[in-house]
Tab-separated table of C-alpha atoms in Angstrom:
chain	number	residue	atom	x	y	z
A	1134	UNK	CA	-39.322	52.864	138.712
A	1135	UNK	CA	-41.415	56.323	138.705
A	1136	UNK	CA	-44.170	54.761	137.275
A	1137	UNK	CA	-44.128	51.670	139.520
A	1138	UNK	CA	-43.968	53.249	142.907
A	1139	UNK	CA	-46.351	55.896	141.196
A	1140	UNK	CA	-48.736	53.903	140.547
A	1141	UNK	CA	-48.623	52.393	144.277
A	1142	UNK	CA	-49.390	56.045	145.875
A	1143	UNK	CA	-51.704	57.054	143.309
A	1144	UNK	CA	-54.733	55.632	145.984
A	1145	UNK	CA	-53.833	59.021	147.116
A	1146	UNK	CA	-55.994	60.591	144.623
A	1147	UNK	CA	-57.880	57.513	143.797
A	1148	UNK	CA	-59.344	57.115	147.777
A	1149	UNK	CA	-62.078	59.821	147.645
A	1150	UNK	CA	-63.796	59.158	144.383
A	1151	UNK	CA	-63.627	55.322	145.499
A	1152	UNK	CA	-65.039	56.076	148.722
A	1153	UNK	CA	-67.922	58.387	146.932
A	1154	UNK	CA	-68.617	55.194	144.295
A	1155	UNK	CA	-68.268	52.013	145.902
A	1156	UNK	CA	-69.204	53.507	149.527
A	1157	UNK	CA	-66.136	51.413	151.165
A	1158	UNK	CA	-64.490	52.948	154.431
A	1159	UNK	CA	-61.264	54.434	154.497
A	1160	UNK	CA	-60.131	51.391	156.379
A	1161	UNK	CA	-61.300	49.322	153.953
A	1162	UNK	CA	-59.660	51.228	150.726
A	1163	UNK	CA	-56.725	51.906	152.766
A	1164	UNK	CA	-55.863	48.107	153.137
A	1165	UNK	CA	-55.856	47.620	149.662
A	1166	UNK	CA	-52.801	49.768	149.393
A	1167	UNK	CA	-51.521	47.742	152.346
A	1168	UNK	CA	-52.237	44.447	150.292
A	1169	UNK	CA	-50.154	46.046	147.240
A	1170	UNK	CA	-47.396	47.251	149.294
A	1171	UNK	CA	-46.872	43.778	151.081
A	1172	UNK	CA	-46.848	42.236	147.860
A	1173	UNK	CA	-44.314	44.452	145.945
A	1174	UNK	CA	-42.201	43.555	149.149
A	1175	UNK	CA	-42.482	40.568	148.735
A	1176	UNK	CA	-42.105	40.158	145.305
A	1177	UNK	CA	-38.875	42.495	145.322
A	1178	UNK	CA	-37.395	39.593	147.744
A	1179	UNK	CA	-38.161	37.041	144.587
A	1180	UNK	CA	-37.026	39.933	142.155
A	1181	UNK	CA	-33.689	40.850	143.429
A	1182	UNK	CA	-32.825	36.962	144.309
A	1183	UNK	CA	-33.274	36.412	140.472
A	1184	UNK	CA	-31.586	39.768	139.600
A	1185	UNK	CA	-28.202	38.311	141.745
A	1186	UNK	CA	-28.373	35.337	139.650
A	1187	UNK	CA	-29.592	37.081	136.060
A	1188	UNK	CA	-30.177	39.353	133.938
A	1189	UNK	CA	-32.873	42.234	134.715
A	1190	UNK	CA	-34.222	42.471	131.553
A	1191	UNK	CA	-37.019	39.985	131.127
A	1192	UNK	CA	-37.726	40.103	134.621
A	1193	UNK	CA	-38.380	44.123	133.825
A	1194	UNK	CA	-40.477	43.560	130.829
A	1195	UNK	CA	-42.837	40.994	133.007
A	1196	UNK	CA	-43.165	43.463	135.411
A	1197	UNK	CA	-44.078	46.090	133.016
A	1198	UNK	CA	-46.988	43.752	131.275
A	1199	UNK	CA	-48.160	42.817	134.605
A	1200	UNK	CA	-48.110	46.257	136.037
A	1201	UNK	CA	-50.139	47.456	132.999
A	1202	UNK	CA	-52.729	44.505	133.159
A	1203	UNK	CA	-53.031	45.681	137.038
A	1204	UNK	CA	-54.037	48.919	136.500
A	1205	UNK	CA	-56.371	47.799	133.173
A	1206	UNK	CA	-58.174	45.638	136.306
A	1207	UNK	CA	-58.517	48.151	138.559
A	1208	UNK	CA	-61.136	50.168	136.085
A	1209	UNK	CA	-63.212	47.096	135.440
A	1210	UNK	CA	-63.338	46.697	139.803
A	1211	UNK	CA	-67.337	46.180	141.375
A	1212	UNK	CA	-66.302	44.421	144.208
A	1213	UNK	CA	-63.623	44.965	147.361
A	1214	UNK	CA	-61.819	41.371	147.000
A	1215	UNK	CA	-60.945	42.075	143.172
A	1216	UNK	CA	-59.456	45.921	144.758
A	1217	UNK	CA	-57.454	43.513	147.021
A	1218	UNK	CA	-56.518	41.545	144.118
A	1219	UNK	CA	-55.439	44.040	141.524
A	1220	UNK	CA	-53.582	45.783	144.388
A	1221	UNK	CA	-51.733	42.764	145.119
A	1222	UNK	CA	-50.809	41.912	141.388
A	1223	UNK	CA	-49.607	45.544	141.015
A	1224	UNK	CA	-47.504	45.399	143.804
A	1225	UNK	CA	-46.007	41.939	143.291
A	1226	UNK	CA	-45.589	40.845	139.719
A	1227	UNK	CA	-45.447	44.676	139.015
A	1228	UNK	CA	-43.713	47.076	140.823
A	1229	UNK	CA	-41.840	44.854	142.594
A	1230	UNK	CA	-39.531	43.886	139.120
A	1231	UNK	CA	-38.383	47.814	139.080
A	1232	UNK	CA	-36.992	48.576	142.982
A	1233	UNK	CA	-34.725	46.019	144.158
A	1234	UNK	CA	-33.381	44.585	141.087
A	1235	UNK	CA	-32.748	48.021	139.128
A	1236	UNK	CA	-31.748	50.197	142.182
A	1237	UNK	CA	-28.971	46.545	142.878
A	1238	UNK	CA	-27.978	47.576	138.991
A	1239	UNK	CA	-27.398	51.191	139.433
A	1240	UNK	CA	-24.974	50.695	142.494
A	1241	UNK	CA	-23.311	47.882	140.404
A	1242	UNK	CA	-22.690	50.329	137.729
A	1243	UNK	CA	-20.961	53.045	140.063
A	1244	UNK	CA	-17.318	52.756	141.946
A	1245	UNK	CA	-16.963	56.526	142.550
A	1246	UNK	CA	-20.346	58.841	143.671
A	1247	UNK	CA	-22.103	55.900	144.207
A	1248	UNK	CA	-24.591	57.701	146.521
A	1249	UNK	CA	-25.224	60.184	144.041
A	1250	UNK	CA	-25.810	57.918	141.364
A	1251	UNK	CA	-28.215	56.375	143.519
A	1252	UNK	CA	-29.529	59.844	144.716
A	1253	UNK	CA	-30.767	60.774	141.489
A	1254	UNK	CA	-32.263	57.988	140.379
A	1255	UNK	CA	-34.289	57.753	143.879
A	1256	UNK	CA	-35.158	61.539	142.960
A	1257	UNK	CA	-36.729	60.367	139.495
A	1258	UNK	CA	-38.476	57.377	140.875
A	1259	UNK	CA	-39.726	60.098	143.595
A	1260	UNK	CA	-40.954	62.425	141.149
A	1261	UNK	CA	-42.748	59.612	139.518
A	1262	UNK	CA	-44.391	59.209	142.871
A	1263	UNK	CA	-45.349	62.423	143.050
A	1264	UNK	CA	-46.315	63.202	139.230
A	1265	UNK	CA	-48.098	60.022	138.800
A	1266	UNK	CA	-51.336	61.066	141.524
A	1267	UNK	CA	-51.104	64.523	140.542
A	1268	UNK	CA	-51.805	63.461	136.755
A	1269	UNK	CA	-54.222	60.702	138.161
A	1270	UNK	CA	-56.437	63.457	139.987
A	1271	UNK	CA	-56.418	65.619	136.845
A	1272	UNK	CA	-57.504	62.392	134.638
A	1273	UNK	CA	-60.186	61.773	137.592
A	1274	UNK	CA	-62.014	65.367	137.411
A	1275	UNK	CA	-61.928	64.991	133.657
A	1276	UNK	CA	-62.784	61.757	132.931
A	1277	UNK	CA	-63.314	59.438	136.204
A	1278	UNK	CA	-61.395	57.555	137.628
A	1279	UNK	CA	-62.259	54.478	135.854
A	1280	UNK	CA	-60.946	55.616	132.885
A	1281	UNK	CA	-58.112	57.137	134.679
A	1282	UNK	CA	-56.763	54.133	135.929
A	1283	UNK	CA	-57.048	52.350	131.982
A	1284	UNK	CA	-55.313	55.072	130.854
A	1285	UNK	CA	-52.344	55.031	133.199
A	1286	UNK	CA	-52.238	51.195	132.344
A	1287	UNK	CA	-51.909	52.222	128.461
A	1288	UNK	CA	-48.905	54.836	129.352
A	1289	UNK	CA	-47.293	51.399	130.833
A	1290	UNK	CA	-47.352	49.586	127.384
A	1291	UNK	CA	-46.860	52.391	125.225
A	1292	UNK	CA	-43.699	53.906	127.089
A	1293	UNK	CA	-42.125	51.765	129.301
A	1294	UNK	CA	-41.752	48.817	127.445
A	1295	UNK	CA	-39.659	50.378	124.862
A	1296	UNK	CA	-37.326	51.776	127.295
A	1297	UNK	CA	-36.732	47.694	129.244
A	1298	UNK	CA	-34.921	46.675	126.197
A	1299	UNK	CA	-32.008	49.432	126.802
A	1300	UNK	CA	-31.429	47.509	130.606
A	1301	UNK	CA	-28.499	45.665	130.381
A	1302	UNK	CA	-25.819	45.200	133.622
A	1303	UNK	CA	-22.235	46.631	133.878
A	1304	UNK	CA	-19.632	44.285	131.986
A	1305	UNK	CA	-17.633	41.638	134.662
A	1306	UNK	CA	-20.239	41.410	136.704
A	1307	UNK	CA	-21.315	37.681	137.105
A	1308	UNK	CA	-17.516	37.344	137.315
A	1309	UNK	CA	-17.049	40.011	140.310
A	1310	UNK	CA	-20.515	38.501	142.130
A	1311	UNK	CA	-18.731	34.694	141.706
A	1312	UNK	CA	-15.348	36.227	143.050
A	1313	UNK	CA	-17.076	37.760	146.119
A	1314	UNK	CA	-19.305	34.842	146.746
A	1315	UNK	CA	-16.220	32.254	146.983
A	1316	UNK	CA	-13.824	34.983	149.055
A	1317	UNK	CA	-13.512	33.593	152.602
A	1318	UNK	CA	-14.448	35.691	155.542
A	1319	UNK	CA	-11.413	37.320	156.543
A	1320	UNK	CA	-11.399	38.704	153.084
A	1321	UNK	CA	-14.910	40.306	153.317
A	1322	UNK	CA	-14.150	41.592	157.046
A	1323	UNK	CA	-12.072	44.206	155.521
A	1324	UNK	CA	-14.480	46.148	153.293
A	1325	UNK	CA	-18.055	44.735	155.416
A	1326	UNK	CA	-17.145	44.058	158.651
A	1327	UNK	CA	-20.770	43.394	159.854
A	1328	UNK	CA	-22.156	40.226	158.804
A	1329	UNK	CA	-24.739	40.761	155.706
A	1330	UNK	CA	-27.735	38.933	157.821
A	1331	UNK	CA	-26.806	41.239	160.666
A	1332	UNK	CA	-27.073	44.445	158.422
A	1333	UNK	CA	-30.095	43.627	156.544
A	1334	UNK	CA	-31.759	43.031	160.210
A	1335	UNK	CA	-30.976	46.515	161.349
A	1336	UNK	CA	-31.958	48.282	157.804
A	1337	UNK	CA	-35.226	46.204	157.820
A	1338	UNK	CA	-36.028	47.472	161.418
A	1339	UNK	CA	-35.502	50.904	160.640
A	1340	UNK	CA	-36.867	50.852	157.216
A	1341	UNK	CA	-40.363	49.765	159.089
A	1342	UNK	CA	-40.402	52.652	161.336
A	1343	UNK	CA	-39.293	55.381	158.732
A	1344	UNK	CA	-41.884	54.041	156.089
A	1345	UNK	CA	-44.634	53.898	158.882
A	1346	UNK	CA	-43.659	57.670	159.161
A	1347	UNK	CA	-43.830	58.223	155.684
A	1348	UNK	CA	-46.634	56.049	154.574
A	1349	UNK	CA	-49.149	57.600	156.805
A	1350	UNK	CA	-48.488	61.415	154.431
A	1351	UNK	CA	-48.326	59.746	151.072
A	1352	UNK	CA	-51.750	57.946	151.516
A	1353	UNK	CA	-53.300	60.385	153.565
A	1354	UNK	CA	-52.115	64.030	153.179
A	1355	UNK	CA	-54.416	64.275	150.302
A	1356	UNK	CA	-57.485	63.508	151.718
A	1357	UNK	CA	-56.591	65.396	155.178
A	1358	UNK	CA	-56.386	68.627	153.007
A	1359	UNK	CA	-59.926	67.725	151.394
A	1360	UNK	CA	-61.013	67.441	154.980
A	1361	UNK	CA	-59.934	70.536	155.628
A	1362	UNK	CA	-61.998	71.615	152.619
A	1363	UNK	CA	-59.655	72.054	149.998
A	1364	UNK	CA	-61.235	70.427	146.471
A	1365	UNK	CA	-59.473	67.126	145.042
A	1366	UNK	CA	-57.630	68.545	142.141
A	1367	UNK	CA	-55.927	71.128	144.195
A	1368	UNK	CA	-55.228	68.838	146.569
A	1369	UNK	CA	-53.536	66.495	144.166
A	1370	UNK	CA	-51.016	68.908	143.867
A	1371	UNK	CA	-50.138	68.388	147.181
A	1372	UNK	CA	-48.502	65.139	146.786
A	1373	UNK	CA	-46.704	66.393	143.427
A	1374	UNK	CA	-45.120	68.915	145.427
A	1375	UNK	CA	-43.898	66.697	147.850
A	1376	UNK	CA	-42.318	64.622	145.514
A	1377	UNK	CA	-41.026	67.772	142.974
A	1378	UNK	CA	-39.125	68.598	146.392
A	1379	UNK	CA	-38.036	65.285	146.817
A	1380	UNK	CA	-36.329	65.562	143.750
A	1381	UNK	CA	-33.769	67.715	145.000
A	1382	UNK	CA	-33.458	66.336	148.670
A	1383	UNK	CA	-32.799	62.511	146.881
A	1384	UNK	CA	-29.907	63.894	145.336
A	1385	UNK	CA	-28.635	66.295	148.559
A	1386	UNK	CA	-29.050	62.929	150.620
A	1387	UNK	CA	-26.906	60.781	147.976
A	1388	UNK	CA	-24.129	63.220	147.893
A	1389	UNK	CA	-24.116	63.525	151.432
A	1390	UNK	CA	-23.760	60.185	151.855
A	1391	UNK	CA	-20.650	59.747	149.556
A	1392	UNK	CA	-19.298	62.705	152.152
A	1393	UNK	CA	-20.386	61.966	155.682
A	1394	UNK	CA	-21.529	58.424	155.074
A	1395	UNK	CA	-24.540	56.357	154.432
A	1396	UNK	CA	-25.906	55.795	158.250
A	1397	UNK	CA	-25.220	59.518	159.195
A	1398	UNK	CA	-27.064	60.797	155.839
A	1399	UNK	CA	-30.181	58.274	156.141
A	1400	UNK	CA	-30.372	59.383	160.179
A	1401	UNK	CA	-30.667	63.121	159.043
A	1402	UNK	CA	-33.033	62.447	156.618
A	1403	UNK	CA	-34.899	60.411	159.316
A	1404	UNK	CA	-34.857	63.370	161.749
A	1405	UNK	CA	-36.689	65.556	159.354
A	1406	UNK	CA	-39.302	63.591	158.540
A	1407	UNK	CA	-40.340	62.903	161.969
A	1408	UNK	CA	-40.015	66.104	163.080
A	1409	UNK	CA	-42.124	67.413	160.598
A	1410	UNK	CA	-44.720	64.674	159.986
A	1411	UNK	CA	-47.533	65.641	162.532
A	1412	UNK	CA	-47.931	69.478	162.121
A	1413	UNK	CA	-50.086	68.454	158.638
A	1414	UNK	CA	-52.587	68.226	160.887
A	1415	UNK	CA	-51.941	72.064	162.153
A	1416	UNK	CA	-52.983	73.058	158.585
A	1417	UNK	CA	-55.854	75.032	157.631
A	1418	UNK	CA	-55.071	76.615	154.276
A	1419	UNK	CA	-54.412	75.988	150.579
A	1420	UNK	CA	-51.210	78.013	150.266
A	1421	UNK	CA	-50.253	76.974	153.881
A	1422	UNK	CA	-50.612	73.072	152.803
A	1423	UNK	CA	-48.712	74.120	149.669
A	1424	UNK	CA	-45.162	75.575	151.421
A	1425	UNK	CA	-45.253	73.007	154.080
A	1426	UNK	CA	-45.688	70.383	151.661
A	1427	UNK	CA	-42.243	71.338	149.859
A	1428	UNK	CA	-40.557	71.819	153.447
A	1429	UNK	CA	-41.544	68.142	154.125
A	1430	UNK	CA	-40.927	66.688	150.512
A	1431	UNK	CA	-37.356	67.894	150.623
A	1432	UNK	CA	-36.568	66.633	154.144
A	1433	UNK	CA	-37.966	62.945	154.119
A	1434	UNK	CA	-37.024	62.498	150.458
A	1435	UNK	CA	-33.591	60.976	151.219
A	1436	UNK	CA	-35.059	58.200	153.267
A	1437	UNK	CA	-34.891	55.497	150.657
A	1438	UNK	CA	-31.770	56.968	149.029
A	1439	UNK	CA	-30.058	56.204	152.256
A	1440	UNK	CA	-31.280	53.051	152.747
A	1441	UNK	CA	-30.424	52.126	149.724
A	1442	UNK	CA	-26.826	53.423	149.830
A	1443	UNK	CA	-26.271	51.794	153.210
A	1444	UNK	CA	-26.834	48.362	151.452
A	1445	UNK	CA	-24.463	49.380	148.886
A	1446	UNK	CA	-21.825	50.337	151.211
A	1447	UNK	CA	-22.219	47.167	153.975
A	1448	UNK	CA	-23.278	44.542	152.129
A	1449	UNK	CA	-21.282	42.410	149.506
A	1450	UNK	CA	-22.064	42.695	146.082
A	1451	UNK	CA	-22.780	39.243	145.676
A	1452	UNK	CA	-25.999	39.704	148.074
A	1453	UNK	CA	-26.863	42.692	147.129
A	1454	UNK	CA	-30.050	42.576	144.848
A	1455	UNK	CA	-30.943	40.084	147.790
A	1456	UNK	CA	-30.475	42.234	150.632
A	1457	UNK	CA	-31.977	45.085	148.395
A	1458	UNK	CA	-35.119	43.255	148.233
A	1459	UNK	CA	-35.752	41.973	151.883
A	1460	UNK	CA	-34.836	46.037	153.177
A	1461	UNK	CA	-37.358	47.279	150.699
A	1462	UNK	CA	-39.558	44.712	151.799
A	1463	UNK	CA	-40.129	45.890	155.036
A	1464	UNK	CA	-39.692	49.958	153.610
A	1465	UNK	CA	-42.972	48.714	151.711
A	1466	UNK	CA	-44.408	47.084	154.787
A	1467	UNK	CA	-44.279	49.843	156.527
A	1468	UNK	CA	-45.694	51.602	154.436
A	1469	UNK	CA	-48.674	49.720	153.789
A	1470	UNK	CA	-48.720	49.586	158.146
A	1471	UNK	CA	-48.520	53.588	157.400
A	1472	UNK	CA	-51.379	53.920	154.926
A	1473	UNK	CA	-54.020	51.379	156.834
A	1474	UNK	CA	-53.364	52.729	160.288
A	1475	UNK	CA	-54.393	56.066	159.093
A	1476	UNK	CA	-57.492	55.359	157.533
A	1477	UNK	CA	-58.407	53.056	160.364
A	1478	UNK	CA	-57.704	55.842	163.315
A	1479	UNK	CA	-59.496	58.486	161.159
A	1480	UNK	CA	-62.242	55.976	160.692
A	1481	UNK	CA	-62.456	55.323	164.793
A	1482	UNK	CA	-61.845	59.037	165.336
A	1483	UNK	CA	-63.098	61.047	162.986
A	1484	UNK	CA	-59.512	62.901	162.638
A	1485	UNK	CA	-56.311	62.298	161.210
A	1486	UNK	CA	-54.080	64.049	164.293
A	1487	UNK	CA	-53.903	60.183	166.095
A	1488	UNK	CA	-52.287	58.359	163.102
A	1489	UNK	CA	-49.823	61.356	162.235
A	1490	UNK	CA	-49.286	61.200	166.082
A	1491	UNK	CA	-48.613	57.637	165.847
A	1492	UNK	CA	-46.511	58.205	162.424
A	1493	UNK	CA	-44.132	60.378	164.626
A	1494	UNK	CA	-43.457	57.445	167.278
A	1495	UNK	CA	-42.414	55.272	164.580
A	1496	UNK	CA	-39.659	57.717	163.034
A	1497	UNK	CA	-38.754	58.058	167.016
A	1498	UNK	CA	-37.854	54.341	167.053
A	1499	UNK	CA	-36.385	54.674	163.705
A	1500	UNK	CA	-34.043	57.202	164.890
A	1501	UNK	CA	-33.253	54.987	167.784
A	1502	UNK	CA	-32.392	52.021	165.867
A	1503	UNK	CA	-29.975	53.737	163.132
A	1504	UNK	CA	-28.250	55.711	165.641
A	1505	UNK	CA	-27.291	52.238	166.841
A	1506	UNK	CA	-26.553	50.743	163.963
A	1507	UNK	CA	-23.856	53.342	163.742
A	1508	UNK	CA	-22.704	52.933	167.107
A	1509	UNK	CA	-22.255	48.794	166.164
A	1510	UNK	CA	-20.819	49.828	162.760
A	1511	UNK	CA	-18.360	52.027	164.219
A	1512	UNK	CA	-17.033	49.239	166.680
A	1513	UNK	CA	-16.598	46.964	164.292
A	1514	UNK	CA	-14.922	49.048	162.105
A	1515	UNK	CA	-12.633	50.396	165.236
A	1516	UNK	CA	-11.987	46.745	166.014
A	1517	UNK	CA	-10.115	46.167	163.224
A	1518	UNK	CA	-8.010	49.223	162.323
């Protein structure tokens, strides 16, 4: 999962030396993350439909190949429609086959600390995000970024494919998913009292508006800093601190969430991203960029673990790699929103303090729509005490 959504963000580090090469806009570049991020959206729909029905297994080892091919592509690229391309296959035959279908797994797996379980491995896949640019930057100032990209696709054979064949899914449960798909209504009500449709609605709104937020930094706050002057390697270690932080706020956010529950923990983690987001653009120094960035890794990193963890705790399991995949849909199309809107404002404006502006109103109306998915949850779950 690290080294899928890694491999998403790494046009962090990858946007400069494209722009420098090929002599595409920011825009332009920018949209091909938008293209991959779509795609891994909706591929994780496909993904986690077929991981409610099967085993994740094979489905994880044709990710893997494809998400290695991707990346082999992406060094051989001379023109902007085979970027689009080879963004699109990474995002949907690749790392679409690791979110929604593993992250359905791991809360399959767990009856007790579910949120932590899913906490930590949200905090590996995050440092994945994080190490993954940070080791693509260093590969770029060494050997290009040609190269850079074939060798991240050789890591992908070489290391991940070994580890698919240990993926197997917790024992009864085909039985449990067949039990819970037959169970009449009233018997749901108890445990879900919002309707699964209704739930994945709400999550998908506010997964838009958070991943706007968030998308906007991860593609961006790299190159703001090397607009501020700050050279590409030592900006790539931006983004890895980000994501070391995240590490430890995934797992804060997971156990919260098994303590004050999965709405209230996702909100908080929403509130510190957006109040953070747009003082990036305050920035003028290396060590400056480097404290804030931890601040702000720690404090958005629980998005996605409570996102996920509200799926596990309001929607059936027999829906669940399903409702997984249509959430993290729209997390991914927002993001991809996130990433092209700020190249395409800097591009119009010469500055990035109008899209982190704009990232800000979006975790606004993500903050408005969980704090009323709470409210309906609450009622609901008043109603029938």
């Amino acid at each position: 999962m690290g080294m899928g959504a890694g491999s998403l963000i790494s046009i962090s580090t990858f946007l400069t030396p494209l722009v420098q090469e090929t002599g595409w806009s920011r825009g332009e570049i920018s949209f091909g993350y938008t293209l991959s991020t779509l795609s891994v959206g909706v591929g994780g729909i496909a993904m986690g439909y077929l991981s409610d029905r099967f085993s994740n297994r094979p489905v994880t080892i044709f990710g893997i190949v494809c998400l290695a091919a991707s990346l082999y592509l992406l060094s051989t690229l001379s023109e902007l429609w085979q970027f689009y391309l080879y963004c699109s296959i990474l995002g949907g035959l690749g790392a679409s086959t690791f979110d929604a279908p593993l992250l359905a797994s791991i809360g399959n797996w767990f009856r007790h600390n579910k949120g932590l379980a899913l906490g930590m491995c949200y905090a590996i896949r995050g440092l994945g995000q994080g190490l993954i640019p940070f080791v693509g930057g260093l590969l770029i100032a060494s050997s290009g970024w040609r190269d850079a990209y074939m060798i991240l696709g050789g890591f992908c054979l070489i290391v991940l494919l070994p580890l698919a064949f240990f993926i197997k899914d917790p024992p009864g449960l085909q039985e449990e998913k067949e039990a819970s798909r037959v169970a009449v209504p009233a018997e749901r009500n108890a445990d879900y009292p919002m309707a699964s449709t209704t739930v994945v609605i709400w999550l998908s709104a506010a997964a838009i508006g958070c991943c706007v937020c968030m998308g906007t930094a991860m593609v961006h706050v790299v190159s703001l800093a090397e607009v501020t002057g700050v050279n590409t390697q030592d900006a790539a270690w931006i983004i890895l601190l980000i994501y070391f932080s995240g590490f430890f706020g995934r797992i804060v956010t997971g156990k919260a969430a098994d303590h004050i529950g999965a709405i209230r923990a996702y909100w908080l983690a929403s509130f510190c991203q957006t109040v953070l987001i747009f003082w990036f653009t305050e920035i003028e120094t290396l060590t400056i960029f480097y404290v804030y960035a931890a601040i702000f890794g720690f404090g958005m990193s629980g998005v996605m673990t409570g996102l996920v963890v509200c799926v596990r705790e309001l929607v059936p399991i027999h829906v669940r790699g399903l409702s997984n995949g249509i959430v993290i849909f729209a997390a991914w199309a927002g993001m991809g929103l996130g990433g092209y809107q700020g190249g395409l404002f800097y591009d119009l404006t010469g500055s990035y303090v109008i899209p982190f502006a704009n990232a800000t109103v979006f975790g606004l109306m993500n903050l408005c729509i969980v704090g009323a998915l709470f409210i309906s949850h609450r009622r609901k779950v008043l109603a029938l005490a």
